[in-house]
Short mmCIF file of N, CA and C in Angstrom, two decimals:
data_model
loop_
_atom_site.label_atom_id
_atom_site.label_comp_id
_atom_site.label_asym_id
_atom_site.label_seq_id
_atom_site.Cartn_x
_atom_site.Cartn_y
_atom_site.Cartn_z
N MET A 1 19.20 -16.95 -6.42
CA MET A 1 18.83 -15.67 -6.01
C MET A 1 18.12 -16.03 -4.59
N ALA A 2 18.50 -15.37 -3.55
CA ALA A 2 18.09 -15.78 -2.27
C ALA A 2 16.50 -15.23 -2.20
N ALA A 3 15.67 -15.87 -1.40
CA ALA A 3 14.31 -15.47 -1.16
C ALA A 3 14.04 -14.06 -0.49
N MET A 4 13.13 -13.52 -0.90
CA MET A 4 12.58 -12.17 -0.60
C MET A 4 11.60 -12.33 0.60
N ILE A 5 11.67 -11.49 1.50
CA ILE A 5 10.75 -11.29 2.75
C ILE A 5 9.71 -10.37 2.11
N TRP A 6 8.52 -10.83 2.11
CA TRP A 6 7.42 -9.85 1.88
C TRP A 6 6.38 -9.93 3.17
N THR A 7 6.10 -9.00 3.39
CA THR A 7 5.05 -8.79 4.79
C THR A 7 3.71 -8.11 4.04
N ILE A 8 2.76 -8.74 4.48
CA ILE A 8 1.38 -8.08 4.04
C ILE A 8 0.98 -7.28 5.24
N THR A 9 0.85 -6.04 4.80
CA THR A 9 0.37 -4.98 5.85
C THR A 9 -0.84 -4.36 5.09
N ILE A 10 -2.03 -4.66 5.52
CA ILE A 10 -3.22 -3.91 5.20
C ILE A 10 -3.32 -2.73 5.84
N VAL A 11 -3.40 -1.69 5.32
CA VAL A 11 -3.70 -0.42 6.18
C VAL A 11 -5.08 -0.46 6.74
N THR A 12 -5.23 -0.34 8.03
CA THR A 12 -6.39 -0.43 8.65
C THR A 12 -7.05 0.62 9.18
N ALA A 13 -6.36 1.82 9.44
CA ALA A 13 -7.14 2.64 10.19
C ALA A 13 -6.43 4.23 9.50
N PHE A 14 -7.23 5.04 9.99
CA PHE A 14 -6.87 6.63 9.51
C PHE A 14 -6.28 7.14 10.85
N ASN A 15 -5.17 7.61 10.60
CA ASN A 15 -4.48 8.02 11.84
C ASN A 15 -5.11 9.08 12.72
N ALA A 16 -5.71 10.14 12.00
CA ALA A 16 -6.26 11.18 12.78
C ALA A 16 -7.80 11.27 12.81
N LEU A 17 -8.26 9.94 12.50
CA LEU A 17 -9.84 9.93 12.52
C LEU A 17 -10.36 9.45 13.76
N SER A 18 -11.13 10.26 14.32
CA SER A 18 -11.97 9.76 15.52
C SER A 18 -13.38 9.75 15.15
N VAL A 19 -13.78 8.54 15.05
CA VAL A 19 -15.19 8.30 14.54
C VAL A 19 -16.14 9.16 15.44
N GLU A 20 -15.91 8.99 16.82
CA GLU A 20 -16.81 9.73 17.72
C GLU A 20 -16.86 11.21 17.44
N SER A 21 -15.73 11.84 17.14
CA SER A 21 -15.76 13.30 16.88
C SER A 21 -16.02 13.77 15.60
N GLN A 22 -16.11 13.03 14.54
CA GLN A 22 -16.47 13.39 13.19
C GLN A 22 -16.98 12.37 12.62
N SER A 23 -17.74 12.78 11.54
CA SER A 23 -18.35 11.53 10.71
C SER A 23 -17.54 11.18 9.47
N LEU A 24 -17.56 9.99 9.06
CA LEU A 24 -16.80 9.50 8.12
C LEU A 24 -17.36 10.27 6.70
N THR A 25 -16.27 10.39 5.70
CA THR A 25 -16.66 11.09 4.37
C THR A 25 -17.11 9.70 3.65
N THR A 26 -17.62 9.95 2.58
CA THR A 26 -17.99 8.85 1.45
C THR A 26 -16.90 8.04 1.28
N ALA A 27 -15.73 8.70 0.91
CA ALA A 27 -14.51 8.01 0.52
C ALA A 27 -14.07 7.13 1.70
N GLN A 28 -14.20 7.67 2.98
CA GLN A 28 -13.71 6.82 3.97
C GLN A 28 -14.71 5.59 4.33
N GLU A 29 -16.01 5.90 4.06
CA GLU A 29 -17.01 4.73 4.26
C GLU A 29 -16.69 3.70 3.03
N ALA A 30 -16.31 4.15 1.79
CA ALA A 30 -16.04 3.03 0.86
C ALA A 30 -14.67 2.48 1.20
N PHE A 31 -13.61 3.02 1.80
CA PHE A 31 -12.56 2.41 2.21
C PHE A 31 -12.83 1.31 3.17
N GLN A 32 -13.68 1.53 4.24
CA GLN A 32 -14.01 0.71 5.49
C GLN A 32 -14.81 -0.58 4.70
N LYS A 33 -15.58 -0.51 3.83
CA LYS A 33 -16.21 -1.45 3.10
C LYS A 33 -15.41 -2.20 2.38
N GLY A 34 -14.23 -1.59 1.51
CA GLY A 34 -13.09 -2.31 1.05
C GLY A 34 -12.44 -3.16 1.99
N HIS A 35 -11.87 -2.43 3.19
CA HIS A 35 -11.27 -3.17 4.21
C HIS A 35 -11.94 -4.42 4.66
N ALA A 36 -13.25 -4.31 4.87
CA ALA A 36 -13.90 -5.54 5.55
C ALA A 36 -13.85 -6.60 4.51
N TYR A 37 -13.98 -6.32 3.21
CA TYR A 37 -13.93 -7.50 2.32
C TYR A 37 -12.38 -7.87 2.04
N HIS A 38 -11.48 -6.90 2.17
CA HIS A 38 -10.21 -7.33 2.15
C HIS A 38 -9.67 -8.39 3.27
N THR A 39 -10.07 -8.01 4.35
CA THR A 39 -9.62 -8.74 5.62
C THR A 39 -10.62 -10.00 6.06
N GLY A 40 -11.86 -9.80 5.36
CA GLY A 40 -13.06 -10.88 5.78
C GLY A 40 -13.44 -10.49 7.19
N GLU A 41 -13.57 -9.26 7.52
CA GLU A 41 -14.09 -8.94 9.10
C GLU A 41 -15.39 -8.64 8.75
N GLY A 42 -16.33 -9.37 9.19
CA GLY A 42 -17.82 -9.39 9.25
C GLY A 42 -18.40 -10.04 8.14
N GLN A 43 -17.64 -10.55 7.14
CA GLN A 43 -18.20 -11.17 5.96
C GLN A 43 -17.04 -12.04 5.41
N GLN A 44 -17.30 -12.85 4.18
CA GLN A 44 -16.49 -13.52 3.61
C GLN A 44 -15.46 -12.50 2.79
N ALA A 45 -14.11 -12.95 2.92
CA ALA A 45 -13.21 -12.07 2.11
C ALA A 45 -13.50 -12.19 0.77
N ASP A 46 -13.30 -11.04 0.02
CA ASP A 46 -13.48 -10.99 -1.49
C ASP A 46 -12.79 -9.76 -1.86
N LEU A 47 -11.62 -10.23 -2.46
CA LEU A 47 -10.61 -9.22 -2.95
C LEU A 47 -11.16 -8.57 -4.21
N ASP A 48 -12.07 -9.01 -4.91
CA ASP A 48 -12.55 -8.31 -6.12
C ASP A 48 -13.50 -7.05 -5.57
N LEU A 49 -14.39 -7.64 -4.51
CA LEU A 49 -15.31 -6.39 -4.07
C LEU A 49 -14.29 -5.30 -3.32
N ALA A 50 -13.19 -5.82 -2.56
CA ALA A 50 -12.41 -4.93 -1.93
C ALA A 50 -11.72 -3.95 -2.77
N ARG A 51 -11.30 -4.53 -3.88
CA ARG A 51 -10.65 -3.76 -5.07
C ARG A 51 -11.68 -2.68 -5.52
N ARG A 52 -12.96 -3.05 -5.78
CA ARG A 52 -14.06 -2.02 -6.26
C ARG A 52 -14.20 -0.94 -5.24
N TYR A 53 -14.29 -1.36 -3.95
CA TYR A 53 -14.55 -0.46 -3.02
C TYR A 53 -13.38 0.55 -2.62
N TYR A 54 -12.04 0.14 -2.79
CA TYR A 54 -10.91 0.99 -2.59
C TYR A 54 -10.95 1.82 -3.81
N LEU A 55 -11.37 1.23 -5.14
CA LEU A 55 -11.21 2.27 -6.36
C LEU A 55 -12.21 3.31 -6.21
N GLN A 56 -13.27 3.00 -5.60
CA GLN A 56 -14.48 4.17 -5.35
C GLN A 56 -13.92 5.05 -4.42
N ALA A 57 -13.26 4.52 -3.35
CA ALA A 57 -12.70 5.55 -2.46
C ALA A 57 -11.71 6.48 -2.99
N VAL A 58 -10.90 5.98 -3.83
CA VAL A 58 -9.65 6.79 -4.46
C VAL A 58 -10.41 7.61 -5.52
N LYS A 59 -11.30 7.34 -6.09
CA LYS A 59 -12.11 8.25 -7.09
C LYS A 59 -12.60 9.44 -6.35
N LEU A 60 -13.27 9.09 -5.14
CA LEU A 60 -13.87 10.21 -4.15
C LEU A 60 -12.79 11.07 -3.57
N ASP A 61 -11.54 10.54 -3.18
CA ASP A 61 -10.46 11.05 -2.67
C ASP A 61 -9.13 10.50 -3.15
N PRO A 62 -8.58 11.17 -4.09
CA PRO A 62 -7.35 10.73 -4.84
C PRO A 62 -6.19 10.63 -3.80
N SER A 63 -6.03 11.15 -2.73
CA SER A 63 -5.20 11.21 -1.62
C SER A 63 -5.49 10.30 -0.58
N LEU A 64 -6.30 9.25 -0.47
CA LEU A 64 -6.70 8.56 0.56
C LEU A 64 -5.60 7.57 0.73
N PHE A 65 -4.57 7.57 1.51
CA PHE A 65 -3.50 6.81 1.64
C PHE A 65 -3.83 5.36 1.87
N PRO A 66 -4.71 5.00 2.82
CA PRO A 66 -4.97 3.78 3.09
C PRO A 66 -5.69 2.95 1.92
N ALA A 67 -6.44 3.66 1.03
CA ALA A 67 -7.05 2.87 -0.05
C ALA A 67 -5.98 2.84 -1.22
N LEU A 68 -5.10 3.73 -1.47
CA LEU A 68 -4.03 3.61 -2.33
C LEU A 68 -3.26 2.41 -2.05
N SER A 69 -2.82 2.37 -0.69
CA SER A 69 -1.79 1.43 -0.33
C SER A 69 -2.38 -0.05 -0.47
N ASN A 70 -3.61 -0.28 -0.07
CA ASN A 70 -4.27 -1.41 -0.10
C ASN A 70 -4.71 -1.87 -1.54
N LEU A 71 -4.93 -0.98 -2.23
CA LEU A 71 -5.15 -1.34 -3.84
C LEU A 71 -3.92 -2.06 -4.21
N ALA A 72 -2.68 -1.20 -3.97
CA ALA A 72 -1.29 -1.69 -4.51
C ALA A 72 -1.15 -3.12 -4.05
N LEU A 73 -1.44 -3.31 -2.88
CA LEU A 73 -1.23 -4.68 -2.30
C LEU A 73 -2.03 -5.74 -3.00
N ILE A 74 -3.36 -5.46 -3.26
CA ILE A 74 -4.01 -6.20 -4.10
C ILE A 74 -3.57 -6.71 -5.37
N TYR A 75 -3.12 -5.58 -6.10
CA TYR A 75 -2.62 -5.74 -7.53
C TYR A 75 -1.22 -6.46 -7.28
N TYR A 76 -0.52 -6.39 -6.23
CA TYR A 76 0.75 -6.96 -6.18
C TYR A 76 0.37 -8.67 -6.00
N GLY A 77 -0.64 -8.74 -5.12
CA GLY A 77 -0.93 -10.21 -5.07
C GLY A 77 -1.60 -10.95 -6.27
N THR A 78 -1.94 -10.15 -7.16
CA THR A 78 -2.37 -10.78 -8.43
C THR A 78 -1.18 -10.78 -9.40
N LYS A 79 0.04 -10.27 -9.01
CA LYS A 79 1.06 -10.01 -9.84
C LYS A 79 0.82 -9.26 -10.99
N ASP A 80 0.01 -8.21 -10.99
CA ASP A 80 -0.14 -7.07 -11.64
C ASP A 80 0.74 -5.98 -11.17
N TYR A 81 2.09 -6.20 -11.47
CA TYR A 81 3.13 -5.18 -10.75
C TYR A 81 2.96 -3.62 -11.44
N LYS A 82 2.51 -3.65 -12.67
CA LYS A 82 2.34 -2.35 -13.25
C LYS A 82 1.32 -1.44 -12.50
N LYS A 83 0.12 -2.04 -12.18
CA LYS A 83 -0.83 -1.38 -11.38
C LYS A 83 -0.28 -1.25 -10.10
N ALA A 84 0.18 -2.20 -9.45
CA ALA A 84 0.82 -2.05 -8.07
C ALA A 84 1.62 -0.94 -7.89
N LYS A 85 2.61 -0.92 -8.94
CA LYS A 85 3.64 0.33 -8.79
C LYS A 85 2.87 1.61 -8.84
N TYR A 86 1.77 1.71 -9.77
CA TYR A 86 1.12 2.91 -10.05
C TYR A 86 0.47 3.32 -8.59
N TYR A 87 -0.15 2.40 -7.89
CA TYR A 87 -0.95 2.83 -6.64
C TYR A 87 0.22 2.95 -5.33
N TYR A 88 1.17 2.18 -5.39
CA TYR A 88 2.34 2.45 -4.32
C TYR A 88 2.79 3.91 -4.65
N SER A 89 3.08 4.13 -6.01
CA SER A 89 3.67 5.50 -6.27
C SER A 89 2.63 6.53 -5.69
N LYS A 90 1.43 6.44 -5.86
CA LYS A 90 0.37 7.36 -5.63
C LYS A 90 0.26 7.43 -4.02
N ALA A 91 0.41 6.22 -3.52
CA ALA A 91 0.33 6.13 -1.89
C ALA A 91 1.49 6.99 -1.40
N ILE A 92 2.75 6.84 -1.93
CA ILE A 92 3.73 7.59 -1.44
C ILE A 92 3.64 9.13 -1.56
N LYS A 93 3.07 9.65 -2.72
CA LYS A 93 2.90 11.02 -3.01
C LYS A 93 1.94 11.45 -2.02
N ALA A 94 0.95 10.84 -1.56
CA ALA A 94 -0.07 11.10 -0.70
C ALA A 94 0.56 11.08 0.81
N ALA A 95 1.44 10.17 1.15
CA ALA A 95 2.28 10.19 2.29
C ALA A 95 2.94 11.47 2.46
N ARG A 96 3.59 11.79 1.39
CA ARG A 96 4.58 12.91 1.46
C ARG A 96 3.71 14.21 1.70
N ALA A 97 2.54 14.24 1.22
CA ALA A 97 1.67 15.45 1.27
C ALA A 97 0.73 15.54 2.41
N SER A 98 0.80 14.60 3.46
CA SER A 98 0.22 14.60 4.48
C SER A 98 0.94 14.53 5.69
N ASP A 99 0.54 15.23 6.69
CA ASP A 99 1.22 15.31 8.00
C ASP A 99 0.74 14.18 8.95
N GLU A 100 -0.28 13.37 8.32
CA GLU A 100 -0.91 12.34 9.18
C GLU A 100 -0.30 10.86 8.93
N ILE A 101 0.64 10.91 7.88
CA ILE A 101 1.15 9.49 7.49
C ILE A 101 2.55 9.61 8.10
N SER A 102 2.77 8.57 8.82
CA SER A 102 4.14 8.28 9.34
C SER A 102 5.26 8.01 8.28
N LEU A 103 6.32 8.22 8.84
CA LEU A 103 7.56 7.99 8.05
C LEU A 103 7.65 6.44 7.80
N GLN A 104 7.32 5.69 8.76
CA GLN A 104 7.30 4.29 8.95
C GLN A 104 6.25 3.69 7.87
N GLN A 105 5.07 4.40 7.86
CA GLN A 105 4.22 3.87 6.76
C GLN A 105 4.66 3.99 5.34
N GLU A 106 5.29 5.26 5.24
CA GLU A 106 5.97 5.61 4.02
C GLU A 106 6.92 4.70 3.61
N ALA A 107 7.87 4.32 4.65
CA ALA A 107 8.87 3.32 4.22
C ALA A 107 8.46 2.08 4.02
N LYS A 108 7.28 1.45 4.62
CA LYS A 108 6.82 0.33 4.26
C LYS A 108 6.18 0.18 2.68
N VAL A 109 5.60 1.37 2.34
CA VAL A 109 5.11 1.27 1.02
C VAL A 109 6.31 1.48 -0.12
N SER A 110 7.45 1.98 0.23
CA SER A 110 8.55 2.27 -0.40
C SER A 110 9.09 0.98 -0.77
N SER A 111 9.36 0.28 0.52
CA SER A 111 9.77 -1.20 0.38
C SER A 111 8.93 -1.96 -0.66
N ASP A 112 7.69 -1.93 -0.50
CA ASP A 112 6.76 -2.74 -1.32
C ASP A 112 7.06 -2.34 -2.71
N LEU A 113 7.06 -1.05 -3.19
CA LEU A 113 7.35 -0.46 -4.47
C LEU A 113 8.63 -1.13 -4.96
N GLY A 114 9.68 -1.15 -4.11
CA GLY A 114 10.96 -1.83 -4.51
C GLY A 114 10.74 -3.51 -4.85
N GLY A 115 9.60 -3.98 -4.09
CA GLY A 115 9.35 -5.27 -4.51
C GLY A 115 8.73 -5.63 -5.83
N CYS A 116 7.99 -4.44 -6.20
CA CYS A 116 7.29 -4.65 -7.48
C CYS A 116 8.49 -4.59 -8.65
N HIS A 117 9.47 -3.59 -8.41
CA HIS A 117 10.63 -3.63 -9.36
C HIS A 117 11.47 -4.77 -9.30
N TYR A 118 11.61 -5.49 -8.15
CA TYR A 118 12.30 -6.65 -8.06
C TYR A 118 11.62 -7.71 -8.78
N GLN A 119 10.40 -7.96 -8.66
CA GLN A 119 9.61 -8.93 -9.35
C GLN A 119 9.69 -8.70 -10.92
N GLU A 120 9.77 -7.53 -11.38
CA GLU A 120 9.87 -7.33 -12.74
C GLU A 120 11.35 -7.41 -13.24
N GLY A 121 12.35 -7.62 -12.40
CA GLY A 121 13.70 -7.75 -12.76
C GLY A 121 14.42 -6.55 -12.92
N ASN A 122 13.91 -5.43 -12.54
CA ASN A 122 14.50 -4.24 -12.42
C ASN A 122 15.23 -4.00 -11.25
N LEU A 123 16.42 -4.58 -11.17
CA LEU A 123 17.09 -4.55 -9.67
C LEU A 123 17.60 -3.30 -9.18
N GLN A 124 18.06 -2.43 -10.17
CA GLN A 124 18.63 -1.00 -9.77
C GLN A 124 17.55 -0.24 -9.33
N GLU A 125 16.29 -0.32 -9.69
CA GLU A 125 15.21 0.39 -9.32
C GLU A 125 14.56 -0.14 -7.93
N ALA A 126 14.65 -1.43 -7.83
CA ALA A 126 14.34 -2.07 -6.63
C ALA A 126 15.18 -1.62 -5.49
N GLU A 127 16.57 -1.57 -5.76
CA GLU A 127 17.55 -1.26 -4.67
C GLU A 127 17.41 0.27 -4.40
N ARG A 128 16.99 1.12 -5.31
CA ARG A 128 16.93 2.52 -4.99
C ARG A 128 15.59 2.58 -3.96
N TRP A 129 14.53 1.90 -4.12
CA TRP A 129 13.31 1.95 -3.22
C TRP A 129 13.58 1.43 -1.97
N PHE A 130 14.38 0.16 -1.91
CA PHE A 130 14.71 -0.42 -0.67
C PHE A 130 15.42 0.63 0.23
N ARG A 131 16.47 1.19 -0.51
CA ARG A 131 17.19 2.29 0.13
C ARG A 131 16.48 3.37 0.75
N ALA A 132 15.43 3.91 -0.11
CA ALA A 132 14.56 4.82 0.32
C ALA A 132 13.75 4.47 1.65
N ALA A 133 13.21 3.22 1.63
CA ALA A 133 12.69 2.78 2.73
C ALA A 133 13.51 2.71 4.01
N ILE A 134 14.58 2.26 3.89
CA ILE A 134 15.55 2.27 5.00
C ILE A 134 15.80 3.55 5.55
N ALA A 135 15.99 4.58 4.49
CA ALA A 135 16.21 6.03 4.96
C ALA A 135 15.18 6.54 5.88
N HIS A 136 13.85 6.02 5.63
CA HIS A 136 12.75 6.73 6.17
C HIS A 136 12.60 5.98 7.58
N ASP A 137 12.93 4.55 7.71
CA ASP A 137 12.69 3.74 8.71
C ASP A 137 13.88 2.87 8.94
N SER A 138 14.94 3.25 9.58
CA SER A 138 16.07 2.25 9.77
C SER A 138 15.75 0.82 10.38
N SER A 139 14.62 0.89 10.80
CA SER A 139 14.23 -0.45 11.74
C SER A 139 13.36 -1.34 10.67
N LEU A 140 13.22 -0.95 9.55
CA LEU A 140 12.22 -1.67 8.80
C LEU A 140 13.08 -2.99 8.27
N VAL A 141 12.65 -4.16 8.81
CA VAL A 141 13.47 -5.40 8.72
C VAL A 141 13.39 -5.72 7.27
N GLU A 142 12.30 -5.82 6.57
CA GLU A 142 12.18 -6.40 5.28
C GLU A 142 12.84 -5.46 4.18
N GLY A 143 13.02 -4.31 4.55
CA GLY A 143 13.75 -3.41 3.81
C GLY A 143 15.29 -3.73 3.73
N HIS A 144 15.79 -3.96 4.84
CA HIS A 144 17.13 -4.37 4.91
C HIS A 144 17.27 -5.67 4.39
N TYR A 145 16.57 -6.80 4.56
CA TYR A 145 16.67 -8.07 3.96
C TYR A 145 16.57 -7.99 2.61
N ASN A 146 15.70 -7.33 2.06
CA ASN A 146 15.46 -7.17 0.55
C ASN A 146 16.61 -6.64 -0.14
N LEU A 147 17.15 -5.61 0.56
CA LEU A 147 18.36 -4.85 -0.08
C LEU A 147 19.61 -5.81 -0.04
N ILE A 148 19.54 -6.60 0.99
CA ILE A 148 20.76 -7.38 0.98
C ILE A 148 20.67 -8.43 -0.02
N ASN A 149 19.59 -8.96 -0.22
CA ASN A 149 19.33 -10.16 -1.32
C ASN A 149 19.30 -9.42 -2.75
#
């Protein structure tokens, strides 16, 4: 079986958030702390702390796309595909319910969800999500590559 391309995309910002024009919500603050631990910005990277802060953010705001997407990414990295699928699915629902999440962002998460199914050996479901990703963003290289393989 050919190698899959996986890109790591940590969601880093809120699309419509201008820190100068509005204050952060408690959920957004938790997300920012999680992001700092996820990326190691300002301190040593700690994925367990990042996961905890992302979970706190999602508890406060269940539709917070960046926290959902990054939680899924952490679970994918630890090969906990069941939890990764759960949070990727939640992220996709949040994206579809929001005017602030681009189709390109939804496409990336859809491709990543396909990657979870691929890793579990569910090739038909993986193909479905790779095709959905390409439908949202035809320029998503990893979606095309993963579908071909």
